[in-house]
PDB file of C-alpha atoms in Angstrom:
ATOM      1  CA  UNK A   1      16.018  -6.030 -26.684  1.00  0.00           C
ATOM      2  CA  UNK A   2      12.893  -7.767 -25.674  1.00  0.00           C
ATOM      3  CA  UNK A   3      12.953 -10.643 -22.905  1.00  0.00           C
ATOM      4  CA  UNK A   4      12.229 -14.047 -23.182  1.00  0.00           C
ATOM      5  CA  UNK A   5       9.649 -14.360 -20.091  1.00  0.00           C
ATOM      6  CA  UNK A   6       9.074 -11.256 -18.251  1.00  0.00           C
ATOM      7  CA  UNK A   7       7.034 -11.095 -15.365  1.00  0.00           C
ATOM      8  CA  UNK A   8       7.450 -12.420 -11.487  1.00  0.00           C
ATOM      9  CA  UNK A   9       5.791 -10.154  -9.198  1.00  0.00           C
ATOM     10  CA  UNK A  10       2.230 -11.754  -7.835  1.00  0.00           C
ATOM     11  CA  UNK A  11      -0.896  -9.254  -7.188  1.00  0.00           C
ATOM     12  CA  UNK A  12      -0.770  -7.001  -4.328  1.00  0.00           C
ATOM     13  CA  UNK A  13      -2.454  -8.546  -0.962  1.00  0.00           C
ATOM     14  CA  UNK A  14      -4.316  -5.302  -0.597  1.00  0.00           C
ATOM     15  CA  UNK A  15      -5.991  -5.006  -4.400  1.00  0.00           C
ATOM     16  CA  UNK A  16      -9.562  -5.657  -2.490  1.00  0.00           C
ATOM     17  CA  UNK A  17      -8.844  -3.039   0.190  1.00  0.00           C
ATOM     18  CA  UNK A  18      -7.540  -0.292  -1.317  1.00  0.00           C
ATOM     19  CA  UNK A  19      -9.493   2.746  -1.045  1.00  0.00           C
ATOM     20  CA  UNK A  20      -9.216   6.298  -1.395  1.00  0.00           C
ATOM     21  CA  UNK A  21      -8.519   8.331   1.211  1.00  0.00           C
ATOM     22  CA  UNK A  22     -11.499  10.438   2.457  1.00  0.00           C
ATOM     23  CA  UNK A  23     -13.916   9.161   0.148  1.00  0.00           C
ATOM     24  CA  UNK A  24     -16.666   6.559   2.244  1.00  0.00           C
ATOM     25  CA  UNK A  25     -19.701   5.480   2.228  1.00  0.00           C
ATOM     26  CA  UNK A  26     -21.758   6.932   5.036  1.00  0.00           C
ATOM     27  CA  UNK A  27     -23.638   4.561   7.045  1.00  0.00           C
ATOM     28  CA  UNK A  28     -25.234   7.137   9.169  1.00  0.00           C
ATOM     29  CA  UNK A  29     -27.483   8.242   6.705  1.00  0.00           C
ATOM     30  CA  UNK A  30     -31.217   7.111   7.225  1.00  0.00           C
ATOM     31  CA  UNK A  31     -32.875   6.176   4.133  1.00  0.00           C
ATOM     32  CA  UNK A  32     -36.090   8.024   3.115  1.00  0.00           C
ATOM     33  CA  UNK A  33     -39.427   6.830   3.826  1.00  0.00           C
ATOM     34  CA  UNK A  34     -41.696   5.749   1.404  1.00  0.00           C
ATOM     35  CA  UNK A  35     -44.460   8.022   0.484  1.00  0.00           C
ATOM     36  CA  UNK A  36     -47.682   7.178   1.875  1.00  0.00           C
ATOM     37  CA  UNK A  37     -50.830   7.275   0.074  1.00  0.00           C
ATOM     38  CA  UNK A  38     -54.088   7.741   1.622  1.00  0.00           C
ATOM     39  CA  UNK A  39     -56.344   4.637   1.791  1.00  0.00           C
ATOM     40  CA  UNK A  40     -59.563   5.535  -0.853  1.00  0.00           C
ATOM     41  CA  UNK A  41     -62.573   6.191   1.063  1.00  0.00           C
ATOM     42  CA  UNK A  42     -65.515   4.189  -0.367  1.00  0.00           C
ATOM     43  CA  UNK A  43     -68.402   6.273  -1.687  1.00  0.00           C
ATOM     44  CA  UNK A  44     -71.883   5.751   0.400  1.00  0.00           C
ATOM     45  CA  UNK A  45     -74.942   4.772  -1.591  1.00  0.00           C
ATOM     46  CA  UNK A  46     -76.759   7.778  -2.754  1.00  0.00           C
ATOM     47  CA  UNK A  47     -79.982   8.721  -0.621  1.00  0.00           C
ATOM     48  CA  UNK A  48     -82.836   9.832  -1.400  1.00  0.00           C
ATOM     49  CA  UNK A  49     -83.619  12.494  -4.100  1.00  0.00           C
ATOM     50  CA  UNK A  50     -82.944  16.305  -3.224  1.00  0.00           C
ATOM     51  CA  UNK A  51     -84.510  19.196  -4.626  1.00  0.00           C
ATOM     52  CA  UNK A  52     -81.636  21.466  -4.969  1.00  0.00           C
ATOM     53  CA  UNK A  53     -78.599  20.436  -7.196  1.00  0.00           C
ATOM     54  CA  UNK A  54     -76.054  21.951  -4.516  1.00  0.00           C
ATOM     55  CA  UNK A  55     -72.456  20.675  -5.064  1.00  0.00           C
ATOM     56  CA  UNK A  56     -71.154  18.829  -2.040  1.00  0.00           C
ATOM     57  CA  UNK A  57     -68.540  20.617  -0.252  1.00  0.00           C
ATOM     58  CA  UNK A  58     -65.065  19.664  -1.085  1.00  0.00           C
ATOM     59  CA  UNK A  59     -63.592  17.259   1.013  1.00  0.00           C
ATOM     60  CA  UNK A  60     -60.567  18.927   2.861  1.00  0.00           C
ATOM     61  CA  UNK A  61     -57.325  17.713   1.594  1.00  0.00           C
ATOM     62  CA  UNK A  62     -55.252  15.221   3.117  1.00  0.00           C
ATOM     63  CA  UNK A  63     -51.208  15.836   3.337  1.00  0.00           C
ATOM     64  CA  UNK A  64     -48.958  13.040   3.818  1.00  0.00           C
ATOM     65  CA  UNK A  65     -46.193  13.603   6.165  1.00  0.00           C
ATOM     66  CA  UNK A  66     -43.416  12.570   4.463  1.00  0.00           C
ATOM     67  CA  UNK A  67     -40.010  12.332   6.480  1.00  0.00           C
ATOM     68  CA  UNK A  68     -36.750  13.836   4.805  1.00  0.00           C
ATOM     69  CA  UNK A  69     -33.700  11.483   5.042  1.00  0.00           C
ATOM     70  CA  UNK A  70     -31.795  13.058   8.044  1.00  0.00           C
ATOM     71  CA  UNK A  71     -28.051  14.614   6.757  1.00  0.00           C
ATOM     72  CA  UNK A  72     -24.793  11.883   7.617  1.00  0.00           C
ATOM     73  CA  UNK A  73     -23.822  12.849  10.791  1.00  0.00           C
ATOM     74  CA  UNK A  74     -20.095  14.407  10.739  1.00  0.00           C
ATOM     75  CA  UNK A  75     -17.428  12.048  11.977  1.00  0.00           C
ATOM     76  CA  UNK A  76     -16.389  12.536  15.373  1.00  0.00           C
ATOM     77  CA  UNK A  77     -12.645  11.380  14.637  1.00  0.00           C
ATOM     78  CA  UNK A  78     -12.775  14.180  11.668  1.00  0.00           C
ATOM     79  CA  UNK A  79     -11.694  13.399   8.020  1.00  0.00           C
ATOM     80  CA  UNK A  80      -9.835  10.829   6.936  1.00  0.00           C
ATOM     81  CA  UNK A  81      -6.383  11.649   5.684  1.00  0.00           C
ATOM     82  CA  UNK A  82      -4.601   8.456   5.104  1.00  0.00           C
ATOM     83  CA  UNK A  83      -5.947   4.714   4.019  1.00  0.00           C
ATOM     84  CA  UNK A  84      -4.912   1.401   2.771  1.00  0.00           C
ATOM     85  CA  UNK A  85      -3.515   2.658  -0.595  1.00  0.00           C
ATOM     86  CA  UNK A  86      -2.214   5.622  -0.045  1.00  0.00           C
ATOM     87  CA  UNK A  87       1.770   6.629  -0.893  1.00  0.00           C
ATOM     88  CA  UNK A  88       4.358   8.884   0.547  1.00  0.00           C
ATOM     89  CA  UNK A  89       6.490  10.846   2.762  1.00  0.00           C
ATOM     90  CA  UNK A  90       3.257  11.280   4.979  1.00  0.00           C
ATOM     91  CA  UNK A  91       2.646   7.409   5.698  1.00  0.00           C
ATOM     92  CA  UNK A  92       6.777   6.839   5.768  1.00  0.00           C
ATOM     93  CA  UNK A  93       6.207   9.259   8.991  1.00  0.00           C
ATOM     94  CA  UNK A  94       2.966   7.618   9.725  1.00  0.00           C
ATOM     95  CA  UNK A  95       4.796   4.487  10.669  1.00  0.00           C
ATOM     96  CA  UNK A  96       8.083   5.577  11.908  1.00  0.00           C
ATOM     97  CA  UNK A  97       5.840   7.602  14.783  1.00  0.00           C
ATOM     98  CA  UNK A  98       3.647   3.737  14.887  1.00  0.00           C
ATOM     99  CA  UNK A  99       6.981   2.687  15.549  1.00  0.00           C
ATOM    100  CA  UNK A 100       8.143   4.911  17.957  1.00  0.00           C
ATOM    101  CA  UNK A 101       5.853   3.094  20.611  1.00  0.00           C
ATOM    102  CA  UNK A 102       5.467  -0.147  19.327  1.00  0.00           C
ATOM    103  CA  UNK A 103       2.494  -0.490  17.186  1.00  0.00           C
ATOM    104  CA  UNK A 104       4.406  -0.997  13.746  1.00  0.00           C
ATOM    105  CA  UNK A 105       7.415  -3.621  13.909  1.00  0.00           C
ATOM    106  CA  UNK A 106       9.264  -2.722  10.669  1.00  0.00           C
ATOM    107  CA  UNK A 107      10.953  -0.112   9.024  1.00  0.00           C
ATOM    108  CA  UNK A 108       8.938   2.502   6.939  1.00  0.00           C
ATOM    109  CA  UNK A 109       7.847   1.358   3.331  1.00  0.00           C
ATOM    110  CA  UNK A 110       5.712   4.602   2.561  1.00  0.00           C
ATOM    111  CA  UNK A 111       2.882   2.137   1.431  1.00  0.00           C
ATOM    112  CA  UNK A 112      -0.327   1.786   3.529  1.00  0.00           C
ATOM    113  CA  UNK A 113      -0.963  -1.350   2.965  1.00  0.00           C
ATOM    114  CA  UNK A 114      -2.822  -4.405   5.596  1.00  0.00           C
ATOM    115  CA  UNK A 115       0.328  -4.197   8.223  1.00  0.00           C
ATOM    116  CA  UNK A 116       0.049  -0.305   8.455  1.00  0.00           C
ATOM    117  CA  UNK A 117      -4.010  -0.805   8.798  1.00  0.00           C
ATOM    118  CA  UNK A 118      -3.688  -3.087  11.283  1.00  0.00           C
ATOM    119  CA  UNK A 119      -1.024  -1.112  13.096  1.00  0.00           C
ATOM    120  CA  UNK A 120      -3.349   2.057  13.137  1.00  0.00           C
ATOM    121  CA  UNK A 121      -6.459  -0.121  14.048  1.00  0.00           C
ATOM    122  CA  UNK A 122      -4.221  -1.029  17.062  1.00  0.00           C
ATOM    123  CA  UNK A 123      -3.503   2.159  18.586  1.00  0.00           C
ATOM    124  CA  UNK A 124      -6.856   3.449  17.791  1.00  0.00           C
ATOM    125  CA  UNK A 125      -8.120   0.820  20.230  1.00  0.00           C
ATOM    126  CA  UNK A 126      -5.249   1.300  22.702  1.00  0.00           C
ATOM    127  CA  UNK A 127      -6.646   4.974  23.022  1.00  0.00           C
ATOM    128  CA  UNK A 128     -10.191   4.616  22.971  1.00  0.00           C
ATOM    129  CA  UNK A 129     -10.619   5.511  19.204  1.00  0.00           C
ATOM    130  CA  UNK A 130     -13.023   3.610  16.740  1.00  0.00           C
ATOM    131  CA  UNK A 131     -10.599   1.216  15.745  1.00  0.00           C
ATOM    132  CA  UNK A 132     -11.266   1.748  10.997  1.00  0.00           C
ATOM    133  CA  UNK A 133      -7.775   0.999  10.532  1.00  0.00           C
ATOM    134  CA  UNK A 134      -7.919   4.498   8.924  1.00  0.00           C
ATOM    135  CA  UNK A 135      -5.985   7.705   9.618  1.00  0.00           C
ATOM    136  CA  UNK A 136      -8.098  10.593  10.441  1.00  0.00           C
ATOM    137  CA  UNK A 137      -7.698  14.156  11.683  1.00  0.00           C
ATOM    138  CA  UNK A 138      -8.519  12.928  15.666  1.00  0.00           C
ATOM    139  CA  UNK A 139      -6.058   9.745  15.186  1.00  0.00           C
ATOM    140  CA  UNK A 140      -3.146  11.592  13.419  1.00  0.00           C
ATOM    141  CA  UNK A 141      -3.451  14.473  16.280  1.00  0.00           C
ATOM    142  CA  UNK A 142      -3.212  12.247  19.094  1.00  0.00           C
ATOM    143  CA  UNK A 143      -0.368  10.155  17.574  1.00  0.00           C
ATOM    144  CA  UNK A 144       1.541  13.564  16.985  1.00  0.00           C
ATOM    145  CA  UNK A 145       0.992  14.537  20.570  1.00  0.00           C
ATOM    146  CA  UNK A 146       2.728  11.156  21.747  1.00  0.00           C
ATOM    147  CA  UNK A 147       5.858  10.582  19.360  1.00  0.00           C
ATOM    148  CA  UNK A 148       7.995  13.288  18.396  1.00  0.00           C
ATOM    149  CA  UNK A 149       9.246  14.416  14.895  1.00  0.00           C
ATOM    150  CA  UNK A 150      11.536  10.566  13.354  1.00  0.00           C
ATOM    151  CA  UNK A 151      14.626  11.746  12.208  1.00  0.00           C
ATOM    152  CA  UNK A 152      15.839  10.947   8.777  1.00  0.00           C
ATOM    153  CA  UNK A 153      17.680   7.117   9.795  1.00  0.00           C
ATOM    154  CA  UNK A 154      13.956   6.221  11.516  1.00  0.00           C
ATOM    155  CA  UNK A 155      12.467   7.409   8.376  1.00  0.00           C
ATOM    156  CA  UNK A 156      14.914   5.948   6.169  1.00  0.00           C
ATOM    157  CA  UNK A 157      16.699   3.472   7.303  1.00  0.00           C
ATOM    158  CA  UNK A 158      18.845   1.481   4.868  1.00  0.00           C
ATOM    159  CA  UNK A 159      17.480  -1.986   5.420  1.00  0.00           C
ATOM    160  CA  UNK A 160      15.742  -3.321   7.822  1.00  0.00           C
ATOM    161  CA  UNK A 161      18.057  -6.528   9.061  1.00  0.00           C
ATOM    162  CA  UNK A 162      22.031  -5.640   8.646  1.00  0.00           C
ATOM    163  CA  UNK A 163      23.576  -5.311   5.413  1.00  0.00           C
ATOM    164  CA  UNK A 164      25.541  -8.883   4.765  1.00  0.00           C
ATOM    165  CA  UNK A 165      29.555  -8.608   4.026  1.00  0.00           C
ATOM    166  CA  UNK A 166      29.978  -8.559   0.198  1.00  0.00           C
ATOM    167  CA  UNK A 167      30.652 -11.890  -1.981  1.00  0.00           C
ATOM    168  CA  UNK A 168      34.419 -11.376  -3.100  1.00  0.00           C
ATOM    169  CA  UNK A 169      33.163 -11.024  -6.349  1.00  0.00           C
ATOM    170  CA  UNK A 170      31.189  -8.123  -5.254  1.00  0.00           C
ATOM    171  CA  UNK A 171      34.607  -5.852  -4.455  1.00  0.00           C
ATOM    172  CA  UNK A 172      35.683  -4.604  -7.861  1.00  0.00           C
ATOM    173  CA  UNK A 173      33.271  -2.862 -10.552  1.00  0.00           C
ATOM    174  CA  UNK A 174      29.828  -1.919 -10.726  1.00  0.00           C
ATOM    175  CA  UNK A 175      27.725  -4.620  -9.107  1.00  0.00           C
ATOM    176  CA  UNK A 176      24.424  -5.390  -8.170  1.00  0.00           C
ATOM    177  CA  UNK A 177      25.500  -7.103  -4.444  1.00  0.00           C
ATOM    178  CA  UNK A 178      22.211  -9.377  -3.317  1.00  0.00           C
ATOM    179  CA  UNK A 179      22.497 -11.585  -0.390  1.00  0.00           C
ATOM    180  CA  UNK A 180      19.490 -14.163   0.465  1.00  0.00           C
ATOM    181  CA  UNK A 181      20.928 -14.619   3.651  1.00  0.00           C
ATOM    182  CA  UNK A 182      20.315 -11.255   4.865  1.00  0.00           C
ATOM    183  CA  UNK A 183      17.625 -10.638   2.489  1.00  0.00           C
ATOM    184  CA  UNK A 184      19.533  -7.447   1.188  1.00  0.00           C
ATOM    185  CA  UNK A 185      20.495  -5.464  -1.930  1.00  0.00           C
ATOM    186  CA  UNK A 186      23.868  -3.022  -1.710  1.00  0.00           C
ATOM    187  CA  UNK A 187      24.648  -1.260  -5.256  1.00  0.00           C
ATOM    188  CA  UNK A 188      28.393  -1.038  -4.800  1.00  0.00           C
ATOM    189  CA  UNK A 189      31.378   0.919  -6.959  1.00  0.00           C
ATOM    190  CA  UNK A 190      34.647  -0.857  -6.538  1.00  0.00           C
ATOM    191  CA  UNK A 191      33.965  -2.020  -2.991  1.00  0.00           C
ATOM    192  CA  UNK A 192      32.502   0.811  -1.881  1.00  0.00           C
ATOM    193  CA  UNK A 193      29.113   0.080  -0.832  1.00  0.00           C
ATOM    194  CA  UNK A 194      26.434   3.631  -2.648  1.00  0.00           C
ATOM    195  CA  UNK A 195      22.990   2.446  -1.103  1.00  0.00           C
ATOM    196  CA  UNK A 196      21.195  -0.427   0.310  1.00  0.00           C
ATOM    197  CA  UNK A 197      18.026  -2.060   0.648  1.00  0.00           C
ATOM    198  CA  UNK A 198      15.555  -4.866   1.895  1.00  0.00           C
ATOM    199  CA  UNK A 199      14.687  -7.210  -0.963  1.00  0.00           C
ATOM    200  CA  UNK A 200      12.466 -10.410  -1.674  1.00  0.00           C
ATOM    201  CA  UNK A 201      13.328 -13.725  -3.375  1.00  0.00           C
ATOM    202  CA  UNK A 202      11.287 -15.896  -4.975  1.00  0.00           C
ATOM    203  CA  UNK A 203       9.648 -19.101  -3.420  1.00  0.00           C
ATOM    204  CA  UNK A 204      10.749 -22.484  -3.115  1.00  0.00           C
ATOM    205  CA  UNK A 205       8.884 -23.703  -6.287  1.00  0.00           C
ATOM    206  CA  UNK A 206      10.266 -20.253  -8.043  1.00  0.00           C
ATOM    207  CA  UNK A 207      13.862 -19.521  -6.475  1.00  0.00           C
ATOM    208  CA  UNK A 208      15.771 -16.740  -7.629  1.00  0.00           C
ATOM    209  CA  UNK A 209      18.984 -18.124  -9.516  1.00  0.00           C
ATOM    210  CA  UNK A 210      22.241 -17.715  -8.038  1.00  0.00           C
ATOM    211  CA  UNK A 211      25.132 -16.708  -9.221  1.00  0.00           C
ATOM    212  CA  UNK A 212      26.903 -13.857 -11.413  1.00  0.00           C
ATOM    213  CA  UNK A 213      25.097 -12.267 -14.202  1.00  0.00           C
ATOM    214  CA  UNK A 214      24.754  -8.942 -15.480  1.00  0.00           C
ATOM    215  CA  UNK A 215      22.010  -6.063 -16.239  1.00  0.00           C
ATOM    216  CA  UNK A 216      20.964  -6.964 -19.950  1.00  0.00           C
ATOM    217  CA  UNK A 217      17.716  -5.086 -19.924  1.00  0.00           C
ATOM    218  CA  UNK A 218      16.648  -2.022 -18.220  1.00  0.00           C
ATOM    219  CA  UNK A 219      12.479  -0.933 -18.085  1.00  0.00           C
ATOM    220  CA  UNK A 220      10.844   1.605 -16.150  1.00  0.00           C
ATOM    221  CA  UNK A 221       7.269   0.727 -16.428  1.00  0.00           C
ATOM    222  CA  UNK A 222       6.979  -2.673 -17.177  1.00  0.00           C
ATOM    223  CA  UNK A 223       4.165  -4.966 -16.771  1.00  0.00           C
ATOM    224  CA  UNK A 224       4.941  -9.088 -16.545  1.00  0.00           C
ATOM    225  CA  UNK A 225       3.592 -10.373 -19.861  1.00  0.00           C
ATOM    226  CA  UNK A 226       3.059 -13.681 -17.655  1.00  0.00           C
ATOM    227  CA  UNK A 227       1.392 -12.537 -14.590  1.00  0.00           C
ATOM    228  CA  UNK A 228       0.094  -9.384 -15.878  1.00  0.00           C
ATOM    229  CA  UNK A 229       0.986  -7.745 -12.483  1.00  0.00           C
ATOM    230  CA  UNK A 230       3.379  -3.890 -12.666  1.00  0.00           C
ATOM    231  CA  UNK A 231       7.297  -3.978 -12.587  1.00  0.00           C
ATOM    232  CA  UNK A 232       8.590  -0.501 -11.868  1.00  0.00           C
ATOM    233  CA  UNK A 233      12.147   0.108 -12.734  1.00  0.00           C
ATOM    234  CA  UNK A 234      12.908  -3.442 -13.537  1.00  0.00           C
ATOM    235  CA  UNK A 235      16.303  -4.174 -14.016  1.00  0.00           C
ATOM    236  CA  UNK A 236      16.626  -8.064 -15.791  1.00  0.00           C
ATOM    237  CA  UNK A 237      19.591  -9.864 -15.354  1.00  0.00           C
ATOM    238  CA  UNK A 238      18.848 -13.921 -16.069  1.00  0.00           C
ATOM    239  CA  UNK A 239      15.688 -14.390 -18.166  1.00  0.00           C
ATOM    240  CA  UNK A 240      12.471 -13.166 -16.889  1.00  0.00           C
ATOM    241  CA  UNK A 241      13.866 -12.920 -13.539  1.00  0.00           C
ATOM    242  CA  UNK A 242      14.909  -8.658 -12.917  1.00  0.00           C
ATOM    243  CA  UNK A 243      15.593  -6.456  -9.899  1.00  0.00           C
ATOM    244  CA  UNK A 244      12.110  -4.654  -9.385  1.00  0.00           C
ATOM    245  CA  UNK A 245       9.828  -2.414  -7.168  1.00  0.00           C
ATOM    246  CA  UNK A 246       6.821  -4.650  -5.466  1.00  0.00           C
ATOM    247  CA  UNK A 247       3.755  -3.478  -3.983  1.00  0.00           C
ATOM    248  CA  UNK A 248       3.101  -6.046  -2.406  1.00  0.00           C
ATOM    249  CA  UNK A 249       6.124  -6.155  -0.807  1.00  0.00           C
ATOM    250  CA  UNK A 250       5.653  -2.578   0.479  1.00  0.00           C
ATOM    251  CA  UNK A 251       1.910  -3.802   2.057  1.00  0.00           C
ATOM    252  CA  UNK A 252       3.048  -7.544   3.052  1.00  0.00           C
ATOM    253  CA  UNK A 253       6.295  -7.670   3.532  1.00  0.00           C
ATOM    254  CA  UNK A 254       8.237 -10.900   4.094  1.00  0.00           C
ATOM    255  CA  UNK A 255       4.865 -12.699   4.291  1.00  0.00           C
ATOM    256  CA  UNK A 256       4.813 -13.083   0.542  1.00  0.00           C
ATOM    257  CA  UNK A 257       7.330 -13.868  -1.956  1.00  0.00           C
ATOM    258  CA  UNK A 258       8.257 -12.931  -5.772  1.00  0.00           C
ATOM    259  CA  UNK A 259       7.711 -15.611  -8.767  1.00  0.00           C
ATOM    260  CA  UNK A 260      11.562 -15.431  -9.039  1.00  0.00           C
ATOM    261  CA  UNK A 261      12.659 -11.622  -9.104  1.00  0.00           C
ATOM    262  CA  UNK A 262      14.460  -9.790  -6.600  1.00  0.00           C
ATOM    263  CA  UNK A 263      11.311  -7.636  -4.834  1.00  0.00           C
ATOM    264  CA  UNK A 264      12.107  -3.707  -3.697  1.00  0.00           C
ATOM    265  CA  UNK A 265      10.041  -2.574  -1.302  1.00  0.00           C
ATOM    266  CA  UNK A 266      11.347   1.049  -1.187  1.00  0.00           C
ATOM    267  CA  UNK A 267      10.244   3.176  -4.224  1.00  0.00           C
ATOM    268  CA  UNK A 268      12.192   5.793  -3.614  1.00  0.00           C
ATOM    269  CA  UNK A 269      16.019   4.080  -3.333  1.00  0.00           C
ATOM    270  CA  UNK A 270      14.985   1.542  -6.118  1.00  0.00           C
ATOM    271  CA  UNK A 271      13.790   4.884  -8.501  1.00  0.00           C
ATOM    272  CA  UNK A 272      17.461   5.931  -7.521  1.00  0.00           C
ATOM    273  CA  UNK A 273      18.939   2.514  -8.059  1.00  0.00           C
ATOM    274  CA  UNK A 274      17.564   2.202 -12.039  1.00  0.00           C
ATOM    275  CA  UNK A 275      18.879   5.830 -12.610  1.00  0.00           C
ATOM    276  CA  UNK A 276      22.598   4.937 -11.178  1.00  0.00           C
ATOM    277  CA  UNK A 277      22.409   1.392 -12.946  1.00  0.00           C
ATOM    278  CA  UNK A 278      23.900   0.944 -16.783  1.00  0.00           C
ATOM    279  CA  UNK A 279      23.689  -2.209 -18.914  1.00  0.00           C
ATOM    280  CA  UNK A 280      25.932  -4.529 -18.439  1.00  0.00           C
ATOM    281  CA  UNK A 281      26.787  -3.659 -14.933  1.00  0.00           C
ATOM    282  CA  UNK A 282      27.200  -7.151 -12.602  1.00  0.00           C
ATOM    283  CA  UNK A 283      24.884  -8.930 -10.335  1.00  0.00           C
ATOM    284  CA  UNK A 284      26.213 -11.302  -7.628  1.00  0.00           C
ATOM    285  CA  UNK A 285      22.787 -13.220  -6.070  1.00  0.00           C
ATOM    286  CA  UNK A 286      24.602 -15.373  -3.368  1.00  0.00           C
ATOM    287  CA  UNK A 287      23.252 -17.547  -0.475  1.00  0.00           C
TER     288      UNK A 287
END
């Protein structure tokens, strides 16, 4: 089955930003001189005649001193490990230890995106670190010496406001629960709620319909044939609007919002969601 209009998520916030860890440009690195070339000596007018042909001694040579560009100096924080960009269990940590003393205000998303930058750039200042916004070796070992391990709930909490009581029409089945009054998702089995989840709705030019529907069309990679933008594991349910993973979710958070589609943040539990979810199952999106 192919949708009418598929496609809601906008670009990702950091597109400009994102850069791969450990790789920079060095700007300790002194360029290399130009090679200097010896001003030509005029010749002197010749004198007068001489009686033996003699050959004028060779001039000695003149060598040019010619500086070698000086090797980058090493970093003194060490190598980077994590940037805006990277993915995974690493970065989930990375901001549930943030958290721990107050530098990151939101649950983990396991993205690296601007909020986690700025978050790092803060505690590097706080501790007398050059403040890149980048994780290096220096940064991560001073954060691990002030936070201890996060336990699984700080690295994986369900949502990060409380999960809303279900619509009555939520309690029997296989349904798709999404409230837009506490901005979260809960796949539930005849009442019983299996996983949550923060989610997204779309903007007050492009609000996400309410009401009951159900999963018509299921695709793992797909890309918005409007916007052009990725929509992993999109689940549609009413036109081109579907239940999706966003990127820019994960980096921006709340301070963005989704051309109509319900927005994931968390790859991991909305991977987990598409495998669990069947065709036809129900979706509730209530206010």
């Amino acid at each position: 089955m192919t949708a009418a209009t598929a496609g809601c998520d906008p670009r990702p916030a950091d597109g400009a930003s994102a850069t791969t860890p450990g790789v920079a440009t060095s700007d300790d690195a002194r360029p290399a001189a130009r090679r200097s070339t010896p001003p030509a000596v005029p010749s002197s007018p010749p004198s007068a005649p001489v009686s033996s042909p003699a050959a004028t001694p060779p001039s000695p040579s003149v060598s040019a001193s010619v500086p070698t560009s000086a090797p980058p100096k090493p970093d003194p924080q060490g190598t980077t490990l994590l940037a805006s960009g990277s993915q995974g269990r690493q970065v989930r940590e990375l901001q549930a230890r943030l958290r721990q003393i107050g530098h990151f205000n939101r649950s983990p998303t396991g993205y690296y995106g601007t909020v986690t930058a700025d978050a790092v750039r803060s505690f590097q200042t706080k501790r007398g670190l050059t403040a890149t916004g980048r994780t290096d070796t220096l940064t991560w070992q001073r954060l691990l010496g002030m936070t201890r391990p996060p336990t699984a709930a700080e690295l994986d909490p369900p949502t990060t406001a409380p999960v809303a009581k279900p619509d009555k029409r939520c309690m029997t089945g296989r349904v798709l629960c999404i409230s837009k009054n506490s901005r979260t998702l809960s796949w539930m089995i005849d009442g019983r709620v299996v996983s949550s989840m923060d989610v997204r709705f779309g903007s007050q030019y492009t609000p996400t319909r309410e009401g009951t529907f159900s999963v018509y069309w299921k695709s793992r990679h797909h890309v918005s044939t409007i916007y052009h933008t990725a929509m992993p594991y999109a689940m549609f349910f009413s036109g081109g609007q579907a239940v999706h993973y966003s990127a820019d979710f994960a980096a921006r958070g709340y301070q963005g919002a989704s051309h109509g589609c319900v927005n994931v943040r968390d790859e991991g539990k909305i991977a987990a969601l598409f495998d669990q979810v069947k065709t036809g199952d129900k979706v509730v999106v209530h206010g």
